[in-house]
Short mmCIF file of C-alpha atoms and ligand atoms in Angstrom, two decimals:
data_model
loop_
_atom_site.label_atom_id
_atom_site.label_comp_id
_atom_site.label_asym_id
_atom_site.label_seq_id
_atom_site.Cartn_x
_atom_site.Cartn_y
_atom_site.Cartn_z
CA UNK A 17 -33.43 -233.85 46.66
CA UNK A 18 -31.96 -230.54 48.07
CA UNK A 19 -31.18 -227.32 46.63
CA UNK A 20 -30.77 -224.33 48.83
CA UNK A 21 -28.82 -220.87 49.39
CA UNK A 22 -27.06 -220.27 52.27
CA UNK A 23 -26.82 -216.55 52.87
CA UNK A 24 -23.49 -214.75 53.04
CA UNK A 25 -23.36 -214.22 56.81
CA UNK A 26 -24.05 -217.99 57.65
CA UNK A 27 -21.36 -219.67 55.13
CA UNK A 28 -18.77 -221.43 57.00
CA UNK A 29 -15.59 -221.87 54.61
CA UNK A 30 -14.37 -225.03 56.25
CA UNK A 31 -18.15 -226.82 56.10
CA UNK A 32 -18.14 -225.74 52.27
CA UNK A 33 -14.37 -227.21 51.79
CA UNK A 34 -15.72 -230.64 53.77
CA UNK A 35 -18.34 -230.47 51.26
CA UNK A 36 -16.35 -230.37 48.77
CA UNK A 37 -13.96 -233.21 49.80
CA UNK A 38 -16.90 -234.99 50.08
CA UNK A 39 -17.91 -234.51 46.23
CA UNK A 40 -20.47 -232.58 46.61
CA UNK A 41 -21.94 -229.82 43.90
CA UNK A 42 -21.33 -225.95 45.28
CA UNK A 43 -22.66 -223.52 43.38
CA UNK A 44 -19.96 -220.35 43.66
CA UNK A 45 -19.99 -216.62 42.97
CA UNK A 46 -17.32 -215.35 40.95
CA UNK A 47 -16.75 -211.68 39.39
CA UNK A 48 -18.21 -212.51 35.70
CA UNK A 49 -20.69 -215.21 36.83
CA UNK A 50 -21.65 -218.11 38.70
CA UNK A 51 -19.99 -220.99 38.89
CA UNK A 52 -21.47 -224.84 39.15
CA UNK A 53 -18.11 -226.00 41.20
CA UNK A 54 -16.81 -229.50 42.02
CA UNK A 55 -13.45 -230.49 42.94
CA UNK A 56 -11.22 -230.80 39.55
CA UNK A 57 -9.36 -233.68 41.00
CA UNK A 58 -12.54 -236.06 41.75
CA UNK A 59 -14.99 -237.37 38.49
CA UNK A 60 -17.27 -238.93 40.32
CA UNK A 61 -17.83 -235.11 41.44
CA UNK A 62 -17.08 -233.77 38.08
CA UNK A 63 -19.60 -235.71 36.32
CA UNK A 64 -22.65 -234.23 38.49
CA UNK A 65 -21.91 -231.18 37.03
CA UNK A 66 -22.46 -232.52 33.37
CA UNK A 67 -25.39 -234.83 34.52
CA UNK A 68 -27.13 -231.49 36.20
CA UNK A 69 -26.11 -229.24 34.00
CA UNK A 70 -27.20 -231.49 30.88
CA UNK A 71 -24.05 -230.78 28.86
CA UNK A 72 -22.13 -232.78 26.25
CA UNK A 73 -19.44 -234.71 28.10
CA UNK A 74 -16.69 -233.40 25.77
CA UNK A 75 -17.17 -229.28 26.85
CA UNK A 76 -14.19 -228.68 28.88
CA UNK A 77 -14.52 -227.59 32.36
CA UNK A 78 -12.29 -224.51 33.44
CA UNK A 79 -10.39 -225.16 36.41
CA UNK A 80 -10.85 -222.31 39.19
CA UNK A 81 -7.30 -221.93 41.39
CA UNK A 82 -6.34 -219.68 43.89
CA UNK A 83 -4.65 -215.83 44.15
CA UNK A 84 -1.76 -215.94 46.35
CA UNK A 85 -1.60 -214.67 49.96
CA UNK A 86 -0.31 -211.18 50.45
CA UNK A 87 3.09 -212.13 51.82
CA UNK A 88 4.06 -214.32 48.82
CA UNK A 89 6.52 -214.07 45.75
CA UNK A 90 3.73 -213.68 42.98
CA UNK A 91 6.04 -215.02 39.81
CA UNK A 92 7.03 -218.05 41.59
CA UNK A 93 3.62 -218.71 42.89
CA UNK A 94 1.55 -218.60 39.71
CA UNK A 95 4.30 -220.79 38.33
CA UNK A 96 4.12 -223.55 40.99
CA UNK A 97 0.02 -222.65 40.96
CA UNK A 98 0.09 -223.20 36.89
CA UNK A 99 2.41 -225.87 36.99
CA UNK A 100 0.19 -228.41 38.63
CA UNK A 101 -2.21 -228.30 35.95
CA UNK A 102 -0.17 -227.28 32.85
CA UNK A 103 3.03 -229.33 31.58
CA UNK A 104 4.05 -226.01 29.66
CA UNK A 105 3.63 -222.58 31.66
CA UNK A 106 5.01 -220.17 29.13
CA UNK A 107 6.35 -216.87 30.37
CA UNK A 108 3.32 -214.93 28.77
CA UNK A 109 1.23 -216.81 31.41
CA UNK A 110 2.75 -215.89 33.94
CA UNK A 111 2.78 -211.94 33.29
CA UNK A 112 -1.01 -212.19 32.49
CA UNK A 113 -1.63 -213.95 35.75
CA UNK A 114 0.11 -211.01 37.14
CA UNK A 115 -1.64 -208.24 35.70
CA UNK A 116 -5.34 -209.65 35.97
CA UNK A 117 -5.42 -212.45 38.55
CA UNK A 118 -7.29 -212.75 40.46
CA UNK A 119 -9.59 -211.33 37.39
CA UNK A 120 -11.52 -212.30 34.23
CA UNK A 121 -9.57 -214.01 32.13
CA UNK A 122 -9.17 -217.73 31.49
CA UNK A 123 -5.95 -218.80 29.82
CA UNK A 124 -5.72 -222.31 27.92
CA UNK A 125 -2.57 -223.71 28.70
CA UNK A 126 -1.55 -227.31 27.33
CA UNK A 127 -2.72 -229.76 30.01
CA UNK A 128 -0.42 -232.11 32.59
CA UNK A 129 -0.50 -235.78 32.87
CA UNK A 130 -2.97 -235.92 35.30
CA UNK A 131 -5.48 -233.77 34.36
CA UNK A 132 -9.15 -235.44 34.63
CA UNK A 133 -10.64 -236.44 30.69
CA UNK A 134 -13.91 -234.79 32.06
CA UNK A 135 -12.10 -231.27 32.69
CA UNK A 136 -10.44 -230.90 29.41
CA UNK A 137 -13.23 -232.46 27.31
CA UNK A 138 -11.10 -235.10 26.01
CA UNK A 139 -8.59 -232.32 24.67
CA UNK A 140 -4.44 -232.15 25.60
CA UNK A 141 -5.28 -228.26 26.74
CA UNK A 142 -6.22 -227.18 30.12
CA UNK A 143 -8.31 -223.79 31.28
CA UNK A 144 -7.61 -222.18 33.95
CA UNK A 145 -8.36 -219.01 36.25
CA UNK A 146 -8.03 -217.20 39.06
CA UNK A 147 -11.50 -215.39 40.19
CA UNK A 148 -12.08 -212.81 41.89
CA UNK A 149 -14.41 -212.63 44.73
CA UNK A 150 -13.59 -212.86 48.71
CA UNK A 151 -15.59 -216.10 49.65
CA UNK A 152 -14.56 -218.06 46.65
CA UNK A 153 -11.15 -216.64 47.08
CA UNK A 154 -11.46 -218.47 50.93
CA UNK A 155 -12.59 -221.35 49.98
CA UNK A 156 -10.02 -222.40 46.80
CA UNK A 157 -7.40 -220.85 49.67
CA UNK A 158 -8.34 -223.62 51.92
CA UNK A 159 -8.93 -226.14 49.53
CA UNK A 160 -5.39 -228.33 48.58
CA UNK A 161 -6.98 -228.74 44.45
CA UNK A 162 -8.83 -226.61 42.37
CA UNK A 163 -12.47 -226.18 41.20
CA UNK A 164 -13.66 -227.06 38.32
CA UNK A 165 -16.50 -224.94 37.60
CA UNK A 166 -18.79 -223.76 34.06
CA UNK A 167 -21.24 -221.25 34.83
CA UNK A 168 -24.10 -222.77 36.80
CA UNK A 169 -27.08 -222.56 34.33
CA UNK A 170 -28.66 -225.30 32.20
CA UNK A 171 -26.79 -226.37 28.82
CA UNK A 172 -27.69 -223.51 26.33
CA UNK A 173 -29.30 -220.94 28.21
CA UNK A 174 -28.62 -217.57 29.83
CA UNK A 175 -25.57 -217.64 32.72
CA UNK A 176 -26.64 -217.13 36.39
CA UNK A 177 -25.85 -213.69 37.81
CA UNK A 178 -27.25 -214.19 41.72
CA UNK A 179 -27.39 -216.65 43.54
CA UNK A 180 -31.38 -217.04 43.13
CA UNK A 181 -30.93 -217.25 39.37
CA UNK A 182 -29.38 -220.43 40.23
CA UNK A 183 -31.58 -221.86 42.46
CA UNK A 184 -34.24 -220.99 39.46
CA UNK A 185 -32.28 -222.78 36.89
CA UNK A 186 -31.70 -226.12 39.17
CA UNK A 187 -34.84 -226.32 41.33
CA UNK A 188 -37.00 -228.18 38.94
CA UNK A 189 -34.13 -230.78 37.50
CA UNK A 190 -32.09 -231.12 41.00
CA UNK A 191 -33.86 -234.67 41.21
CA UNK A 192 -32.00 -236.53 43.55
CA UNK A 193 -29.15 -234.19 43.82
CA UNK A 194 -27.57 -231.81 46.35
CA UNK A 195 -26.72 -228.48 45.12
CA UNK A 196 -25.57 -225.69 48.15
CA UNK A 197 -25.65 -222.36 46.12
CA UNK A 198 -23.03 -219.49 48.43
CA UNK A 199 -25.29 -216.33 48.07
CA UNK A 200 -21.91 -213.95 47.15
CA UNK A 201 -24.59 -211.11 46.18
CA UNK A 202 -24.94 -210.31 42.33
CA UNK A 203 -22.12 -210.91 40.02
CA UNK A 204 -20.07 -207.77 39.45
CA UNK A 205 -18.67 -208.00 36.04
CA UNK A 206 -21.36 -209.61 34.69
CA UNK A 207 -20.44 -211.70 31.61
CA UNK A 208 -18.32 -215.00 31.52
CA UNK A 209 -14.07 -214.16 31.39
CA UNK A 210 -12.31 -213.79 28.37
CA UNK A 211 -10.84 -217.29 27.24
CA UNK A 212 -7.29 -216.95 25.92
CA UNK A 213 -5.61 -219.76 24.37
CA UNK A 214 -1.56 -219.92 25.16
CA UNK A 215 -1.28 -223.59 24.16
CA UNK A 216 -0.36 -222.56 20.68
CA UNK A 217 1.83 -219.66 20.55
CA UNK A 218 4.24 -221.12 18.90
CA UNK A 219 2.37 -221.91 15.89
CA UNK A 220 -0.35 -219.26 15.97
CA UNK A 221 -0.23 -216.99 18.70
CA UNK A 222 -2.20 -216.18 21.26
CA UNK A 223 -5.99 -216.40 20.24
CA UNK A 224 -8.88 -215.25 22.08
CA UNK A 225 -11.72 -218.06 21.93
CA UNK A 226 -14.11 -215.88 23.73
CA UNK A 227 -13.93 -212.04 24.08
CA UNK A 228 -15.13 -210.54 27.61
CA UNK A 229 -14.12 -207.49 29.39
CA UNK A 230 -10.62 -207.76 29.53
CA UNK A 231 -9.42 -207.24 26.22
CA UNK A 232 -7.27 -207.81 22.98
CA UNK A 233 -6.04 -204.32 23.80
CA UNK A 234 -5.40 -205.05 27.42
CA UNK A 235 -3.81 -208.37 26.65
CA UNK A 236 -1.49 -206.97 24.39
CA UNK A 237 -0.32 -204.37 26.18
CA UNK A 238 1.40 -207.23 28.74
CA UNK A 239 2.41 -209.41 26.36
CA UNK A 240 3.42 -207.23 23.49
CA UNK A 241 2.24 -209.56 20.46
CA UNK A 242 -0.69 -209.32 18.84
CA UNK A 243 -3.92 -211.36 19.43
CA UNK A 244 -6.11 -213.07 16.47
CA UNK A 245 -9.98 -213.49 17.31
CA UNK A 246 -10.59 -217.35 16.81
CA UNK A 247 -14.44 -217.85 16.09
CA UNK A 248 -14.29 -220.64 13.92
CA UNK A 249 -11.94 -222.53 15.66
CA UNK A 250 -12.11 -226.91 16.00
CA UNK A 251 -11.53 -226.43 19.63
CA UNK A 252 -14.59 -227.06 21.54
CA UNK A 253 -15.84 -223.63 23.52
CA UNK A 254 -18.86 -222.17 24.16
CA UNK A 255 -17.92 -219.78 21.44
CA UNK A 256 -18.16 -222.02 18.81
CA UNK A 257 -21.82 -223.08 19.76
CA UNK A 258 -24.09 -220.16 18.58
CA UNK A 259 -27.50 -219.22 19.97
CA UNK A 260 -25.77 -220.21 23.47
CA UNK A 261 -27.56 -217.31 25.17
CA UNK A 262 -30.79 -217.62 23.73
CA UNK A 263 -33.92 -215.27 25.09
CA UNK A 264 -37.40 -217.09 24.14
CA UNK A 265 -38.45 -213.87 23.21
CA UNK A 266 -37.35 -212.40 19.63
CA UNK A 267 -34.79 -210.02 20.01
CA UNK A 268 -33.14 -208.00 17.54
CA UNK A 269 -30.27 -205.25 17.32
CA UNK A 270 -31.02 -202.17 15.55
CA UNK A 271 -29.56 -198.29 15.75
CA UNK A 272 -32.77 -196.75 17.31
CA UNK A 273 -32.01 -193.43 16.15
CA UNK A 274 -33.04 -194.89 12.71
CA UNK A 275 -36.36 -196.97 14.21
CA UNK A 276 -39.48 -196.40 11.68
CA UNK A 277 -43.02 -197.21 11.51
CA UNK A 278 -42.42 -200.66 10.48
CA UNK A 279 -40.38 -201.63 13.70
CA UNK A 280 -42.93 -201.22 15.75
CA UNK A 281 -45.71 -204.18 16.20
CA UNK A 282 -49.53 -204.84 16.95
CA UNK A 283 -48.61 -205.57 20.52
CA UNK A 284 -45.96 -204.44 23.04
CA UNK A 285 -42.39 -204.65 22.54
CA UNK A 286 -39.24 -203.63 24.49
CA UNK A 287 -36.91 -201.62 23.29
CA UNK A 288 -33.47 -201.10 24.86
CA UNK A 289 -31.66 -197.83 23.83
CA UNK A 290 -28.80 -195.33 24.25
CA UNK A 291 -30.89 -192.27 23.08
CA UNK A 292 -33.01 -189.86 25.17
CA UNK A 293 -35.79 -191.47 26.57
CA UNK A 294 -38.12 -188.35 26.98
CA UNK A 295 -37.34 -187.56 22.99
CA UNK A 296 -37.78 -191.31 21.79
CA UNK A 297 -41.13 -191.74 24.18
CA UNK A 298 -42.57 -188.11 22.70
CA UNK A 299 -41.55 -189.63 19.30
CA UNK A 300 -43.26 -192.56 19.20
CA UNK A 301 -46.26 -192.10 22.24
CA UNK A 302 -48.84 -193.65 20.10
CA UNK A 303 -46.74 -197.20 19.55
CA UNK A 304 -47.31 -200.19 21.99
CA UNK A 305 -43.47 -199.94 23.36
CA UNK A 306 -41.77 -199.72 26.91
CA UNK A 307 -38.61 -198.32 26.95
CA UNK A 308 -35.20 -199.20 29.02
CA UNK A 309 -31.97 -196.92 29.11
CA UNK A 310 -28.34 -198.37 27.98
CA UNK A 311 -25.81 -196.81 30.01
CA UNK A 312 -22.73 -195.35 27.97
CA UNK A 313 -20.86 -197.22 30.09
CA UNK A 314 -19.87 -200.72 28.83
CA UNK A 315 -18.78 -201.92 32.50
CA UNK A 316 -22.76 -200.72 33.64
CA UNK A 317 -23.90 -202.34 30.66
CA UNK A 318 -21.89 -205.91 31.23
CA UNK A 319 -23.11 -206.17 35.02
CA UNK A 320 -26.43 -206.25 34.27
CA UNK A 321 -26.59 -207.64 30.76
CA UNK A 322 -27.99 -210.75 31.76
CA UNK A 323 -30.36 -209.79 34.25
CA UNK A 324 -31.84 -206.99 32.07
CA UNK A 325 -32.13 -210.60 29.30
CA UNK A 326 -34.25 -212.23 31.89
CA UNK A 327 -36.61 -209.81 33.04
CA UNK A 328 -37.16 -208.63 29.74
CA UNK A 329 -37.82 -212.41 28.45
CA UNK A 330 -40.66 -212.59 31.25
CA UNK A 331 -42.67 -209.36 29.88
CA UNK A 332 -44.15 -211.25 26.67
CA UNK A 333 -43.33 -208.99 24.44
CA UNK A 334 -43.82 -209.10 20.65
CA UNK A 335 -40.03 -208.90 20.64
CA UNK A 336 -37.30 -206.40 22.01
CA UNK A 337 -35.04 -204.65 19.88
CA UNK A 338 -31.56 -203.90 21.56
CA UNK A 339 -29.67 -200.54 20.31
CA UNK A 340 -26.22 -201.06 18.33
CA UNK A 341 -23.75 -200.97 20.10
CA UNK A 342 -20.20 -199.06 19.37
CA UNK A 343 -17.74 -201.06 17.67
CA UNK A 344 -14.71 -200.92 20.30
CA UNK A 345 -12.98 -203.94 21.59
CA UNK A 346 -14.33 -202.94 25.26
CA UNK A 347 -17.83 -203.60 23.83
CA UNK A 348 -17.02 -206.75 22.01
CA UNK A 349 -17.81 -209.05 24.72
CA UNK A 350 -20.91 -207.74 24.98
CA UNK A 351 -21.81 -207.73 21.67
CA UNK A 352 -20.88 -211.35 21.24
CA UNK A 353 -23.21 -212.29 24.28
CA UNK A 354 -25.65 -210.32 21.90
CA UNK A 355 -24.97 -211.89 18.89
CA UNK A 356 -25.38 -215.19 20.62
CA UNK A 357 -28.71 -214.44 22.02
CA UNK A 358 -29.87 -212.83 19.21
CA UNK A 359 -29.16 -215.92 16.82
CA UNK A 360 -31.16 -218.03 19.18
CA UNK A 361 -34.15 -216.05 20.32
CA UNK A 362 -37.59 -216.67 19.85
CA UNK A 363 -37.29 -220.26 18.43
CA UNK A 364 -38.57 -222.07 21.71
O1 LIG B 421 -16.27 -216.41 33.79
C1 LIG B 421 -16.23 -217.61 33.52
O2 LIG B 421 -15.39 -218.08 32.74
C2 LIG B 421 -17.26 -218.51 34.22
C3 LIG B 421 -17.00 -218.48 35.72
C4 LIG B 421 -17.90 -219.47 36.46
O3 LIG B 421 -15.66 -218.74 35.95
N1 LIG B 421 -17.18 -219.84 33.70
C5 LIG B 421 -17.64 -220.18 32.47
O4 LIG B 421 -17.57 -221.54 32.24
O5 LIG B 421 -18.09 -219.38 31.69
P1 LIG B 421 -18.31 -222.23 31.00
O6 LIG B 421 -17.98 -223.66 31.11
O7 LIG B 421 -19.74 -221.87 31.00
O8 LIG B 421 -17.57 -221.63 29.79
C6 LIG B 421 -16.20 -221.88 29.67
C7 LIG B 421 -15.85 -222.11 28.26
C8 LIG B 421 -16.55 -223.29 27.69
O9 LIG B 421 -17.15 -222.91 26.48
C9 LIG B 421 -15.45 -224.27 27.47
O10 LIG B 421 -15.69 -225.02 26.30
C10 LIG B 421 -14.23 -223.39 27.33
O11 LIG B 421 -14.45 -222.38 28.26
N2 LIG B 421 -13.03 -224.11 27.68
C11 LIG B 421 -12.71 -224.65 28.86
N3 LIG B 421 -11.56 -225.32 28.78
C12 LIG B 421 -11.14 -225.19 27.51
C13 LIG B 421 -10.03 -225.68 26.76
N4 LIG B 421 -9.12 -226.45 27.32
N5 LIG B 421 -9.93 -225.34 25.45
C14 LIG B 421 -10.86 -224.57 24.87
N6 LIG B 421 -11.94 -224.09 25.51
C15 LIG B 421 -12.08 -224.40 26.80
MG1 LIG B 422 -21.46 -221.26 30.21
#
């Protein structure tokens, strides 16, 4: 068995890529999240991450790809780039590649010929991104495929954010694996990309199969048509599998402006909340509670969403009540990482 982190200052990019070639499990930082990478062209490789990730077989993998050097024509690159992977590249793909690669977004393209079964779950789509983050950036750069990578936690729970939240997740299943985990420092967007699907605009339009923080609005501005939310869809996506993100602790969303006597518990709970802390702690200073401050900022908020899930899970509370949270399309990835972990809290 081995599992370790190799600190920023002693990764070598061409060790990682022999790695790689070799089949080997990397565990890489991207902007939203990390990633449990493998090369998308090998299964051997690709089915590692399934087997140590425990995840149903049919979950498609999204395939990671690289930005283009400075000095190159960016159109005709993300076509050639797209093209390997996707027998259709519409136009639409192109200009979104251009406005947010390298950037969160993940665009579902229909797949080409040789696309591996175990990256598109069985499905005749593909997804695909461009991340952004230097060292990954390097390595998919000097690698002659792409990387298929879901974020590296176990099946079901909460995504990994550093590099030791990895090494947490893996170190007690790694068994007789080898997992090298790239310590890129903590994630800075914070939640998984926004998942766009392209491979029906024809029929439907472009849907959004997972909302993160690039959104509708931001998509539409490029592409000028508007974009349905697809929750219920057939396709199989993390979206469709509530209680994905799931605390152990009960959590709950509630305006705390309105909070009353009944909200509060016989022992401690956590409370998470836009309003004044000095007010709310005055307020309420004889009720078992610890409070944390939510940033106005949704970008503040997304970065450390996960993290502020995990340490809060470890406190034992009674159960934590998140603050709503204002209905605007910038927020809605956040609340549907919420939602999720709301759904499934406090059932294990
Ligand atoms: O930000 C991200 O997207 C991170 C980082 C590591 O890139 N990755 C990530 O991967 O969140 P994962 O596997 O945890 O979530 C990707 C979701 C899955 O729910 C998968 O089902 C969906 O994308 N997906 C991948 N390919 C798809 C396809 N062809 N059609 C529909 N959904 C797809
Ligand atoms: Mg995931």
């Amino acid at each position: 068995m081995s599992i370790r982190i190799i600190p920023k200052e002693e990764i070598q990019i061409q060790d990682v890529v022999d790695r790689i070639h070799h089949g080997e499990l990397i565990a890489i930082p991207t902007e939203t999240v990390y990633g449990l990478a493998a090369d998308a062209m090998n299964d051997r490789a690709l089915k590692k991450i399934f087997r140590l990730k425990n995840r149903p077989e049919n979950h498609p993998l999204i395939i990671h790809i690289a930005p283009p050097k400075k000095e190159a024509d960016v159109s005709l690159f993300w076509e050639s780039q797209l093209s390997r992977w996707s027998s259709d590249v519409p136009p639409q793909a192109i200009a979104l590649a251009k406005a947010f690669w390298p950037g969160p977004l993940t665009i579902i393209l229909k797949k080409s010929r040789d696309v591996s079964d175990l990256v598109t779950g069985g499905q005749n789509t593909v997804g695909i991104r461009a991340p952004r983050h230097e060292l990954t950036i390097q390595i998919l750069q000097a690698l002659d495929s792409g990387l298929a990578a879901p974020s590296a936690n176990r099946y079901g729970r909460i995504s990994p954010t550093t590099a030791q939240d990895v090494f947490d997740e893996f170190e007690s299943v790694i068994g007789e694996e080898t997992l090298t985990i790239l310590d890129g420092g903590p994630c800075l967007v914070g939640i998984e990309s926004t998942i766009l699907d392209l491979s029906r605009l024809d029929e439907v339009g472009p849907v959004i199969l997972r909302p993160g923080m690039i959104t509708s609005d931001d998509i539409l501005t490029i592409i000028g048509r508007e974009i349905a939310t697809d929750r219920h869809s057939e396709i199989r996506h993390s979206g469709g599998v509530l209680g994905h993100y799931a605390p152990q602790t009960l959590l709950e969303s509630k305006k705390t402006e309105l909070m009353n006597d009944a909200d509060f518990m016989s022992n401690k709970i956590g409370i998470v909340t836009f309003g004044n802390m000095e007010e709310l702690q005055k307020k309420w200073s004889t009720k078992l509670v610890d409070w944390y401050p939510l940033p106005q900022d949704p970008n503040v908020v997304a970065q450390n969403l996960y993290g502020l899930l995990r340490e809060l899970d470890k406190k034992g509370y009674q159960k934590i009540v998140f603050d709503q949270l204002p209905d605007h399309s910038i927020w809605s990835g956040i609340q549907d990482r919420l939602s999720r972990a709301i759904y499934g809290s406090g059932q294990h």
